[in-house]
Amino acid sequence: MSRDQIIHTPEEVVRIRRAAAVTAEVRDQIAAQARPGMTTFDLDQVAGELIRATGGKSAFLGYRGYPGNICISVNDEVVHGIGRPDRILLDTDLVSIDVGVEIDGAIGDTARTFGFRELTADLKRLVNGTQEALMAGIRQAKRGNHVRDISLAVETVAKKHRLGVVREYVGHGCGIRMHEPPEVPNFVGFGQGALLSPGMVLCIEPMLNLGTHKVTTDSHDHWTVRTRDGECAAHFEHMVLITENEPEILTWPKTT
Ligand code: MF3
Ligand code: CO
Ligand code: CO
């Protein structure tokens, strides 16, 4: 695992902060416009319009050949689901959206999981547990800590709620390119990882499963990642700036 890290200049941080805020707003607009009866392709088109309206462009479209504006992952789909005209959203579906916007040479990347009606007890445990794990990770994103402190906090909350931690995909540095060093795993491995310093921007993004941690990639589209056991998954992602003091969550929902 890379121990490199990118420290952004104050001028870059200004642009990254704006890209992240724009992306967060688009994320919540997409979720607000999602309805049962729409197809996931419809939702991707809505997302494309909302992204264009910001003056930015999708950071995902064309990335390593990715064909969608955003990622839409339903139920047992963990991440990287592609909008499809033959997949109609049901009111019982659990929907994860992951949104990336590039604007003024900076990038925002954020994800959330939602349903359309009251969730079952297990789905509440999954969704609330994943959000709790993300917030516990963010709390460790302070100068002087290491990436391992974030990973440990996320993994500890996941275990507490008996959720499987996806290992193949991890959080990452972000800001000027979508994926920058360091990697930010949601589990603890060897070593303490990069030292956290002011000016670093991290995407912390637990991908947690109701069942086991095991996942598989769709053999036809080569993108969609699903749980092996068919159980549901959740994904929440925030961009966080390491500061001299407390972490600054750059993709927090707009409150006005
Ligand atoms: N947004 C994802 C992440 O959180 C990456 C999406 S890859 C893409 O790292 F190809 F779909 F863009
Ligand atoms: Co993302
Ligand atoms: Co990310």
Coordinates of N, CA, C and O in Angstrom, one line a residue, residues 20 35 44 58 69 107 133 143 185 212 214 254:
A20 N -16.5 20.1 -4.1 CA -17.1 19.2 -3.1 C -18.5 19.7 -2.7 O -19.4 18.9 -2.7
R35 N -37.5 8.3 -7.8 CA -38.8 7.8 -7.5 C -39.0 6.3 -8.0 O -38.4 6.0 -9.0
D44 N -29.9 8.2 -14.0 CA -28.6 8.6 -14.5 C -28.7 9.9 -15.4 O -27.9 10.8 -15.4
S58 N -19.4 15.4 -15.3 CA -19.2 14.2 -14.5 C -17.8 13.8 -14.5 O -17.1 13.8 -15.5
N69 N -23.1 8.7 -16.0 CA -22.9 9.9 -15.4 C -22.5 9.8 -13.9 O -21.7 10.5 -13.3
I107 N -12.2 18.3 -8.1 CA -13.1 17.2 -8.2 C -13.8 17.0 -6.8 O -13.2 17.0 -5.8
A133 N -20.3 4.3 10.8 CA -18.9 3.9 10.6 C -18.2 5.0 9.9 O -17.0 5.4 10.2
R143 N -4.8 15.8 12.0 CA -3.3 15.9 11.9 C -2.7 15.1 13.1 O -3.1 15.1 14.2
P185 N -8.3 2.3 3.5 CA -9.1 1.0 3.7 C -10.1 1.2 4.8 O -9.9 1.9 5.7
T212 N -21.8 -11.5 4.2 CA -20.3 -11.5 4.3 C -19.7 -10.4 3.5 O -20.3 -9.7 2.7
K214 N -17.7 -10.7 1.0 CA -17.3 -11.2 -0.3 C -18.1 -10.5 -1.4 O -19.3 -10.5 -1.4
K254 N -26.1 20.7 2.3 CA -26.4 22.1 2.4 C -27.5 22.3 3.4 O -28.5 21.6 3.3

